[in-house]
Tab-separated table of C-alpha atoms in Angstrom:
chain	number	residue	atom	x	y	z
W	1	MET	CA	0.000	0.000	0.000
W	2	ARG	CA	1.200	3.499	-0.902
W	3	VAL	CA	0.116	6.139	1.604
W	4	LEU	CA	0.244	9.922	1.735
W	5	LEU	CA	0.614	10.942	5.377
W	6	VAL	CA	-0.261	14.608	5.860
W	7	GLY	CA	1.097	15.994	9.125
W	8	ALA	CA	4.497	15.207	10.644
W	9	GLY	CA	3.850	16.377	14.181
W	10	GLY	CA	3.848	14.085	17.199
W	11	VAL	CA	1.138	11.725	15.960
W	12	GLY	CA	2.372	11.755	12.363
W	13	THR	CA	5.925	10.977	13.404
W	14	ALA	CA	4.690	8.128	15.625
W	15	VAL	CA	2.746	6.797	12.625
W	16	THR	CA	5.963	6.547	10.608
W	17	ARG	CA	7.776	4.682	13.390
W	18	ILE	CA	4.950	2.165	13.774
W	19	ALA	CA	4.318	1.689	10.040
W	20	ALA	CA	8.025	1.192	9.333
W	21	ARG	CA	7.851	-2.155	11.136
W	22	ARG	CA	4.939	-3.463	9.044
W	23	GLU	CA	5.321	-5.183	5.694
W	24	PHE	CA	1.987	-4.025	4.213
W	25	LEU	CA	3.432	-0.559	3.606
W	26	THR	CA	5.302	-0.266	0.303
W	27	HIS	CA	5.804	3.513	0.456
W	28	MET	CA	4.741	6.445	2.600
W	29	VAL	CA	5.054	10.069	1.518
W	30	VAL	CA	5.426	12.127	4.698
W	31	ALA	CA	4.124	15.638	4.001
W	32	ASP	CA	3.995	18.716	6.182
W	33	TYR	CA	3.789	22.478	5.756
W	34	ASP	CA	7.170	22.539	7.519
W	35	LEU	CA	9.446	20.510	5.227
W	36	ALA	CA	12.116	20.217	7.921
W	37	ARG	CA	9.659	18.448	10.201
W	38	ALA	CA	8.749	15.936	7.480
W	39	GLU	CA	12.417	15.377	6.663
W	40	ALA	CA	13.238	14.810	10.335
W	41	ALA	CA	10.537	12.147	10.607
W	42	VAL	CA	11.933	10.324	7.585
W	43	ALA	CA	15.579	10.727	8.619
W	44	ALA	CA	14.854	8.959	11.906
W	45	LEU	CA	13.876	5.812	9.984
W	46	LYS	CA	17.441	4.890	9.093
W	47	ASP	CA	16.764	1.245	8.259
W	48	HIS	CA	13.611	1.934	6.241
W	49	GLY	CA	14.534	5.034	4.257
W	50	ASP	CA	13.665	3.603	0.856
W	51	ARG	CA	10.014	3.221	1.880
W	52	PHE	CA	9.600	6.820	3.069
W	53	SER	CA	10.008	10.204	1.421
W	54	ALA	CA	9.415	13.766	2.620
W	55	ARG	CA	7.865	16.734	0.900
W	56	ARG	CA	6.360	20.091	1.694
W	57	LEU	CA	2.587	20.310	1.369
W	58	ASP	CA	-0.046	22.814	2.462
W	59	ALA	CA	-2.939	20.792	3.886
W	60	SER	CA	-5.380	23.601	3.083
W	61	ASP	CA	-4.544	23.446	-0.647
W	62	GLU	CA	-6.960	20.824	-1.946
W	63	ASP	CA	-5.634	20.898	-5.505
W	64	ALA	CA	-2.032	20.459	-4.390
W	65	VAL	CA	-2.959	17.526	-2.159
W	66	ARG	CA	-4.924	15.874	-4.965
W	67	GLN	CA	-1.958	16.261	-7.315
W	68	VAL	CA	0.435	14.616	-4.865
W	69	LEU	CA	-1.960	11.685	-4.427
W	70	VAL	CA	-2.080	11.233	-8.209
W	71	ASP	CA	1.626	11.793	-8.844
W	72	GLU	CA	2.678	9.409	-6.100
W	73	ASN	CA	0.095	6.788	-7.119
W	74	CYS	CA	-1.206	6.629	-3.541
W	75	ASP	CA	-3.840	4.158	-2.383
W	76	ALA	CA	-4.822	6.151	0.694
W	77	LEU	CA	-4.452	9.491	2.441
W	78	LEU	CA	-3.895	9.443	6.204
W	79	ASN	CA	-4.761	12.764	7.820
W	80	ALA	CA	-2.617	13.517	10.891
W	81	THR	CA	-3.343	17.252	10.978
W	82	ASP	CA	-5.689	19.133	13.281
W	83	PRO	CA	-9.420	19.231	12.417
W	84	ARG	CA	-9.196	22.553	10.555
W	85	PHE	CA	-7.787	20.680	7.578
W	86	VAL	CA	-10.200	17.747	7.498
W	87	MET	CA	-12.358	18.998	4.632
W	88	PRO	CA	-9.692	19.963	2.084
W	89	LEU	CA	-7.894	16.656	2.673
W	90	PHE	CA	-11.151	14.672	2.640
W	91	ASP	CA	-12.220	16.336	-0.619
W	92	ALA	CA	-8.778	15.916	-2.199
W	93	ALA	CA	-8.838	12.170	-1.543
W	94	LEU	CA	-12.268	11.859	-3.133
W	95	ALA	CA	-11.141	13.854	-6.176
W	96	ALA	CA	-8.010	11.699	-6.541
W	97	GLY	CA	-9.912	8.431	-6.158
W	98	THR	CA	-8.059	7.210	-3.077
W	99	HIS	CA	-9.191	5.947	0.308
W	100	TYR	CA	-9.129	8.408	3.212
W	101	VAL	CA	-8.483	7.893	6.943
W	102	ASP	CA	-8.585	10.523	9.685
W	103	MET	CA	-8.443	10.620	13.472
W	104	ALA	CA	-10.731	13.614	14.019
W	105	MET	CA	-13.774	14.678	12.047
W	106	SER	CA	-15.015	17.894	10.455
W	107	LEU	CA	-15.635	20.689	12.937
W	108	SER	CA	-18.897	21.507	14.667
W	109	THR	CA	-20.694	24.823	15.015
W	110	PRO	CA	-22.752	25.452	18.165
W	111	HIS	CA	-26.459	26.174	17.884
W	112	PRO	CA	-26.827	29.956	17.406
W	113	THR	CA	-29.366	30.534	20.209
W	114	ARG	CA	-29.470	27.370	22.362
W	115	PRO	CA	-25.865	26.090	22.376
W	116	TYR	CA	-26.226	24.149	25.634
W	117	GLU	CA	-29.490	22.454	24.758
W	118	GLU	CA	-29.522	21.806	21.011
W	119	CYS	CA	-26.930	20.750	18.450
W	120	GLY	CA	-25.981	23.074	15.648
W	121	VAL	CA	-23.678	21.565	13.028
W	122	LYS	CA	-22.395	18.366	14.594
W	123	LEU	CA	-18.917	16.870	14.366
W	124	GLY	CA	-18.680	14.995	11.089
W	125	ASP	CA	-21.901	16.363	9.590
W	126	THR	CA	-20.046	17.944	6.664
W	127	GLN	CA	-18.318	14.658	5.894
W	128	PHE	CA	-21.451	12.532	6.137
W	129	GLU	CA	-23.156	14.894	3.688
W	130	GLN	CA	-20.674	13.554	1.110
W	131	ALA	CA	-21.466	9.871	1.756
W	132	GLY	CA	-23.196	9.523	-1.628
W	133	PRO	CA	-20.254	10.657	-3.771
W	134	TRP	CA	-17.906	8.459	-1.740
W	135	GLU	CA	-20.165	5.430	-2.224
W	136	ARG	CA	-20.352	6.046	-5.970
W	137	SER	CA	-16.568	6.367	-6.123
W	138	GLY	CA	-16.134	2.889	-4.637
W	139	ARG	CA	-13.668	4.347	-2.151
W	140	LEU	CA	-13.793	4.394	1.647
W	141	ALA	CA	-13.541	7.422	3.896
W	142	LEU	CA	-12.840	5.889	7.312
W	143	VAL	CA	-13.453	8.724	9.748
W	144	GLY	CA	-12.543	9.002	13.429
W	145	MET	CA	-9.938	6.199	13.347
W	146	GLY	CA	-7.563	7.288	16.105
W	147	VAL	CA	-7.762	6.089	19.688
W	148	GLU	CA	-10.713	8.265	20.793
W	149	PRO	CA	-12.493	8.270	18.453
W	150	GLY	CA	-11.301	5.063	16.869
W	151	LEU	CA	-10.327	2.235	19.170
W	152	SER	CA	-13.095	3.292	21.563
W	153	ASP	CA	-15.614	2.813	18.724
W	154	VAL	CA	-14.139	-0.605	17.882
W	155	PHE	CA	-14.643	-1.538	21.542
W	156	ALA	CA	-18.288	-0.438	21.337
W	157	ARG	CA	-18.948	-2.614	18.304
W	158	HIS	CA	-17.118	-5.572	19.868
W	159	ALA	CA	-19.259	-5.253	23.004
W	160	ALA	CA	-22.440	-5.218	20.932
W	161	ASP	CA	-21.322	-8.197	18.825
W	162	GLU	CA	-19.947	-10.503	21.505
W	163	LEU	CA	-20.556	-9.301	25.064
W	164	PHE	CA	-24.148	-8.036	25.265
W	165	ASP	CA	-27.636	-8.889	24.059
W	166	GLU	CA	-28.994	-5.416	24.851
W	167	ILE	CA	-27.058	-2.241	25.665
W	168	GLU	CA	-28.385	0.419	27.979
W	169	GLU	CA	-25.426	2.801	27.908
W	170	ILE	CA	-22.049	3.191	26.233
W	171	GLY	CA	-19.712	5.664	27.884
W	172	VAL	CA	-16.241	6.369	26.556
W	173	ARG	CA	-13.976	7.191	29.502
W	174	ASP	CA	-10.458	8.599	29.124
W	175	GLY	CA	-8.044	9.102	31.992
W	176	ALA	CA	-4.345	9.189	32.827
W	177	ASN	CA	-1.837	9.748	35.618
W	178	LEU	CA	0.776	11.365	33.371
W	179	THR	CA	3.021	14.076	34.771
W	180	VAL	CA	5.563	16.255	32.957
W	181	GLU	CA	8.665	17.245	34.897
W	182	GLY	CA	9.453	20.950	34.846
W	183	TYR	CA	6.055	22.179	33.609
W	184	ASP	CA	3.029	23.372	35.563
W	185	PHE	CA	0.910	23.240	32.399
W	186	ALA	CA	1.979	21.053	29.485
W	187	PRO	CA	-0.865	19.291	27.640
W	188	SER	CA	0.133	15.892	26.275
W	189	PHE	CA	-1.904	16.448	23.107
W	190	SER	CA	-2.507	19.339	20.715
W	191	ILE	CA	-3.776	22.306	22.749
W	192	TRP	CA	-5.585	23.549	19.630
W	193	THR	CA	-7.656	20.354	19.519
W	194	THR	CA	-8.001	20.193	23.304
W	195	ILE	CA	-9.495	23.691	23.442
W	196	GLU	CA	-11.876	22.841	20.597
W	197	GLU	CA	-13.284	19.707	22.189
W	198	CYS	CA	-13.312	20.891	25.800
W	199	LEU	CA	-14.899	24.318	25.380
W	200	ASN	CA	-17.492	23.416	22.752
W	201	PRO	CA	-20.883	22.221	24.042
W	202	PRO	CA	-20.611	18.488	24.823
W	203	VAL	CA	-23.001	16.230	22.918
W	204	VAL	CA	-25.003	13.415	24.529
W	205	TYR	CA	-27.105	10.828	22.715
W	206	GLU	CA	-30.300	9.259	24.041
W	207	LYS	CA	-32.345	6.927	21.891
W	208	ASP	CA	-35.676	8.567	22.712
W	209	ARG	CA	-34.316	12.096	22.322
W	210	GLY	CA	-31.534	11.922	19.745
W	211	TRP	CA	-28.475	14.147	20.038
W	212	PHE	CA	-28.494	17.119	22.398
W	213	THR	CA	-25.949	19.304	24.175
W	214	THR	CA	-25.053	20.292	27.731
W	215	ALA	CA	-22.763	22.889	29.299
W	216	PRO	CA	-18.999	22.262	29.128
W	217	PHE	CA	-17.598	20.069	31.930
W	218	SER	CA	-21.081	18.861	32.959
W	219	GLU	CA	-22.059	15.664	34.818
W	220	PRO	CA	-18.791	15.096	36.714
W	221	GLU	CA	-18.142	11.560	37.910
W	222	VAL	CA	-15.190	9.696	39.397
W	223	PHE	CA	-14.093	6.748	37.284
W	224	ASP	CA	-11.574	4.182	38.516
W	225	PHE	CA	-9.079	3.507	35.711
W	226	PRO	CA	-7.123	0.219	35.542
W	227	GLU	CA	-3.440	-0.720	35.798
W	228	GLY	CA	-2.622	1.598	38.674
W	229	ILE	CA	-4.003	4.845	37.238
W	230	GLY	CA	-6.832	4.875	39.776
W	231	PRO	CA	-9.777	7.223	40.358
W	232	VAL	CA	-9.999	10.295	38.092
W	233	GLU	CA	-12.835	12.816	37.899
W	234	CYS	CA	-14.286	12.842	34.384
W	235	VAL	CA	-16.610	15.373	32.746
W	236	ASN	CA	-18.636	15.617	29.545
W	237	VAL	CA	-16.621	16.772	26.540
W	238	GLU	CA	-17.592	17.104	22.882
W	239	HIS	CA	-16.248	14.061	21.047
W	240	GLU	CA	-16.861	12.131	17.844
W	241	GLU	CA	-17.808	8.811	19.454
W	242	VAL	CA	-21.147	10.202	20.566
W	243	LEU	CA	-21.880	11.125	16.947
W	244	LEU	CA	-20.539	7.866	15.486
W	245	ILE	CA	-21.541	4.992	17.763
W	246	PRO	CA	-25.350	5.457	17.536
W	247	ARG	CA	-25.187	5.222	13.742
W	248	TRP	CA	-24.133	1.554	13.906
W	249	VAL	CA	-24.586	0.320	17.499
W	250	ASP	CA	-27.970	0.075	19.220
W	251	ALA	CA	-27.702	1.719	22.655
W	252	ARG	CA	-30.130	3.766	24.723
W	253	ARG	CA	-27.510	6.346	25.750
W	254	VAL	CA	-23.985	7.304	24.609
W	255	THR	CA	-21.586	9.724	26.342
W	256	PHE	CA	-17.950	10.759	26.314
W	257	LYS	CA	-16.203	11.866	29.493
W	258	TYR	CA	-12.617	13.019	29.819
W	259	GLY	CA	-10.483	13.006	32.972
W	260	LEU	CA	-9.224	16.599	33.014
W	261	GLY	CA	-8.826	17.600	36.666
W	262	ASP	CA	-9.822	20.851	38.364
W	263	ASP	CA	-6.596	22.694	37.527
W	264	PHE	CA	-6.777	21.892	33.803
W	265	ILE	CA	-10.454	22.881	33.667
W	266	ALA	CA	-9.705	26.173	35.450
W	267	LYS	CA	-7.005	27.037	32.928
W	268	LEU	CA	-9.288	26.267	29.988
W	269	LYS	CA	-12.016	28.442	31.507
W	270	THR	CA	-9.532	31.276	31.928
W	271	LEU	CA	-8.456	31.019	28.282
W	272	HIS	CA	-12.118	31.227	27.295
W	273	GLU	CA	-12.852	34.185	29.545
W	274	LEU	CA	-9.901	36.089	28.058
W	275	GLY	CA	-10.880	35.208	24.496
W	276	LEU	CA	-7.645	33.282	24.004
W	277	ASP	CA	-9.516	30.213	22.764
W	278	SER	CA	-10.749	32.118	19.713
W	279	THR	CA	-9.688	31.172	16.185
W	280	THR	CA	-10.762	34.562	14.811
W	281	LYS	CA	-7.652	36.519	13.935
W	282	VAL	CA	-6.850	39.784	15.726
W	283	THR	CA	-4.397	42.446	14.640
W	284	VAL	CA	-1.322	42.943	16.816
W	285	PRO	CA	1.714	45.190	16.336
W	286	SER	CA	5.077	43.782	15.368
W	287	GLY	CA	8.468	45.047	14.274
W	288	ASP	CA	7.384	44.599	10.669
W	289	GLY	CA	4.019	46.272	11.122
W	290	PRO	CA	0.542	44.988	12.054
W	291	VAL	CA	0.100	41.207	11.932
W	292	ALA	CA	-3.154	39.220	12.006
W	293	VAL	CA	-2.927	36.207	14.339
W	294	SER	CA	-5.323	33.729	15.909
W	295	PRO	CA	-5.300	33.884	19.745
W	296	ARG	CA	-5.541	30.099	19.904
W	297	ASP	CA	-2.499	29.742	17.663
W	298	VAL	CA	-0.598	32.070	20.004
W	299	VAL	CA	-1.515	29.889	22.986
W	300	ALA	CA	-0.316	26.815	21.093
W	301	ALA	CA	2.946	28.541	20.176
W	302	CYS	CA	3.596	29.460	23.818
W	303	LEU	CA	3.237	25.892	25.066
W	304	PRO	CA	5.735	23.071	24.559
W	305	ASP	CA	5.226	20.788	21.575
W	306	PRO	CA	3.581	17.628	23.005
W	307	ALA	CA	5.825	15.500	20.792
W	308	THR	CA	8.901	16.746	22.683
W	309	LEU	CA	7.649	15.936	26.193
W	310	GLY	CA	8.249	12.193	26.248
W	311	ASP	CA	11.595	12.304	28.035
W	312	ARG	CA	10.068	14.407	30.830
W	313	MET	CA	6.834	12.451	31.072
W	314	THR	CA	6.008	9.601	33.439
W	315	GLY	CA	2.872	7.565	33.951
W	316	LYS	CA	0.200	5.841	31.900
W	317	THR	CA	-2.709	6.855	29.695
W	318	CYS	CA	-5.920	4.854	29.351
W	319	ALA	CA	-8.548	4.943	26.612
W	320	GLY	CA	-11.620	2.817	27.008
W	321	THR	CA	-15.315	2.170	26.615
W	322	TRP	CA	-17.634	1.392	29.510
W	323	VAL	CA	-20.721	-0.574	28.524
W	324	LYS	CA	-23.815	-1.388	30.597
W	325	GLY	CA	-26.592	-3.750	29.537
W	326	THR	CA	-27.726	-7.362	29.722
W	327	LYS	CA	-26.346	-10.721	28.596
W	328	ASP	CA	-28.382	-13.943	28.765
W	329	GLY	CA	-31.014	-12.151	30.828
W	330	SER	CA	-28.585	-10.919	33.505
W	331	PRO	CA	-27.211	-7.396	34.043
W	332	ARG	CA	-23.650	-6.837	32.928
W	333	GLU	CA	-21.157	-3.970	32.972
W	334	VAL	CA	-17.686	-4.040	31.450
W	335	TYR	CA	-14.877	-1.623	30.714
W	336	LEU	CA	-12.892	-2.396	27.565
W	337	TYR	CA	-9.606	-0.548	27.704
W	338	HIS	CA	-6.149	0.066	26.275
W	339	VAL	CA	-3.338	1.342	28.488
W	340	VAL	CA	0.026	2.647	27.287
W	341	ASP	CA	2.910	3.256	29.673
W	342	ASN	CA	5.017	6.234	28.621
W	343	GLU	CA	8.218	4.465	29.658
W	344	TRP	CA	7.382	1.595	27.265
W	345	SER	CA	6.389	3.757	24.285
W	346	MET	CA	9.489	5.930	24.659
W	347	ARG	CA	11.779	2.915	24.964
W	348	GLU	CA	10.225	0.993	22.076
W	349	TYR	CA	9.345	3.802	19.659
W	350	GLY	CA	10.732	7.092	20.968
W	351	SER	CA	7.186	8.506	21.076
W	352	GLN	CA	5.325	9.671	24.157
W	353	ALA	CA	2.356	7.580	25.255
W	354	VAL	CA	-0.563	9.759	24.156
W	355	VAL	CA	0.633	10.356	20.604
W	356	TRP	CA	1.732	6.720	20.208
W	357	GLN	CA	-1.626	5.426	21.414
W	358	THR	CA	-3.368	7.683	18.906
W	359	ALA	CA	-1.052	6.751	16.022
W	360	VAL	CA	-1.134	2.965	16.292
W	361	ASN	CA	-4.823	2.682	15.422
W	362	PRO	CA	-4.885	4.248	11.935
W	363	VAL	CA	-1.823	2.163	11.026
W	364	ILE	CA	-3.715	-0.998	12.006
W	365	ALA	CA	-6.710	0.204	9.992
W	366	LEU	CA	-4.528	0.770	6.928
W	367	GLU	CA	-3.091	-2.737	7.259
W	368	LEU	CA	-6.597	-4.224	7.406
W	369	LEU	CA	-7.576	-2.224	4.326
W	370	ALA	CA	-4.416	-3.260	2.517
W	371	ASP	CA	-5.017	-6.997	3.010
W	372	GLY	CA	-8.763	-6.756	2.332
W	373	THR	CA	-9.876	-7.717	5.851
W	374	TRP	CA	-11.654	-4.372	6.080
W	375	SER	CA	-13.396	-3.041	3.005
W	376	GLY	CA	-16.268	-0.825	2.020
W	377	SER	CA	-17.234	2.381	0.319
W	378	GLY	CA	-18.777	5.613	1.501
W	379	VAL	CA	-18.189	7.477	4.756
W	380	LEU	CA	-17.915	4.985	7.619
W	381	GLY	CA	-16.892	5.045	11.254
W	382	PRO	CA	-14.799	2.293	12.882
W	383	GLU	CA	-17.884	0.644	14.387
W	384	ALA	CA	-19.189	-0.090	10.866
W	385	LEU	CA	-16.440	-2.697	10.342
W	386	PRO	CA	-15.680	-6.069	12.006
W	387	PRO	CA	-13.939	-5.403	15.351
W	388	ARG	CA	-12.275	-8.717	16.095
W	389	PRO	CA	-9.581	-8.541	13.349
W	390	PHE	CA	-8.649	-5.063	14.554
W	391	LEU	CA	-8.365	-6.100	18.206
W	392	ASP	CA	-6.330	-9.190	17.309
W	393	LEU	CA	-3.935	-7.079	15.253
W	394	LEU	CA	-3.582	-4.522	18.062
W	395	THR	CA	-2.334	-7.332	20.277
W	396	ALA	CA	-0.026	-8.533	17.492
W	397	TYR	CA	1.478	-5.032	17.364
W	398	GLY	CA	2.649	-5.654	20.937
W	399	SER	CA	0.071	-3.515	22.715
W	400	PRO	CA	-2.728	-5.713	24.108
W	401	TRP	CA	-6.129	-4.494	25.266
W	402	GLY	CA	-8.180	-5.631	28.248
W	403	VAL	CA	-11.703	-6.150	29.581
W	404	ARG	CA	-12.664	-5.498	33.208
W	405	GLU	CA	-15.939	-6.782	34.583
W	406	GLU	CA	-17.598	-4.014	36.599
W	407	ILE	CA	-20.304	-6.116	38.300
């Protein structure tokens, strides 16, 4: 399989290190707006250099992306950029006739008058509007195929297929005990994306009501995470799983809750109150005259690059899906989970735990597409495809998953 990887940040670089060990990949073009970053990702793969090449590419330039896909004879585009660039990359893949895989979906827009009660434009709506053209093309747009969304959705489908007869609730729960030496505030993932998902109105799904929204950080609960992470307070956050899972899995209620902590939430609220979460550009003076900049981009520039934090980071991160329902007439609750220890991911791959855990899942998906185990056309989420081959391959990649019985 020939793949165009767009984005050579932390997740993109981890993708190259994971994919380099797999035989399904014949060539990967690593593209980034910053050519030096793409070249650095390729240069690190000393024993696999002939299967990787670097080039500069503007992810917002749909025509340029389409041309690279055609010129390089790519089978698939893997999007490892932030959600701002989903649509030009998504559209370029369709125009070029290649498959498409992303880890985050097209952006939402809050309801104009009732943002904390009703949905406006939901995550992924713009992509699902193009399902018809994708189906007619015979190509697959596999959306939300990271860890959350992604592996969490695979867990949901696996639970529905093998562990439950009826499902009352599916709740994705994410928590960690990661610390970063020398920093009071150093997010382990893109702050741009973190602001987007944490400060937008969270979405909840209920079968009798459909999708609706609540206030940010609502419905706090303490969830006990496995493998020594322990209890973490989790709150509602906008996330793709809530928009994806109900399309293919029958459940009465679906939620996503993220373990943020009071200090992290307070900082996000402060950014919002100061307008520093905004993506609308403001004009500021500079030595070369007035410059238009996005406040959120300034915040991101002031914080350390998450990809560089691995050597200072300790602890584990856990992604998982809690499911409540019945099996053989008896109540059942389980938590399906995947834990990555930062010490292990740094030692084995040189990538910190959060970005590695995100990156491994689209690589597995590409391998399943390459060998024909997964197939389809249109715009599909991970839960639309058979889960067992994915989970078996995750274990074969050296990173097993687990199931904990809750009752």
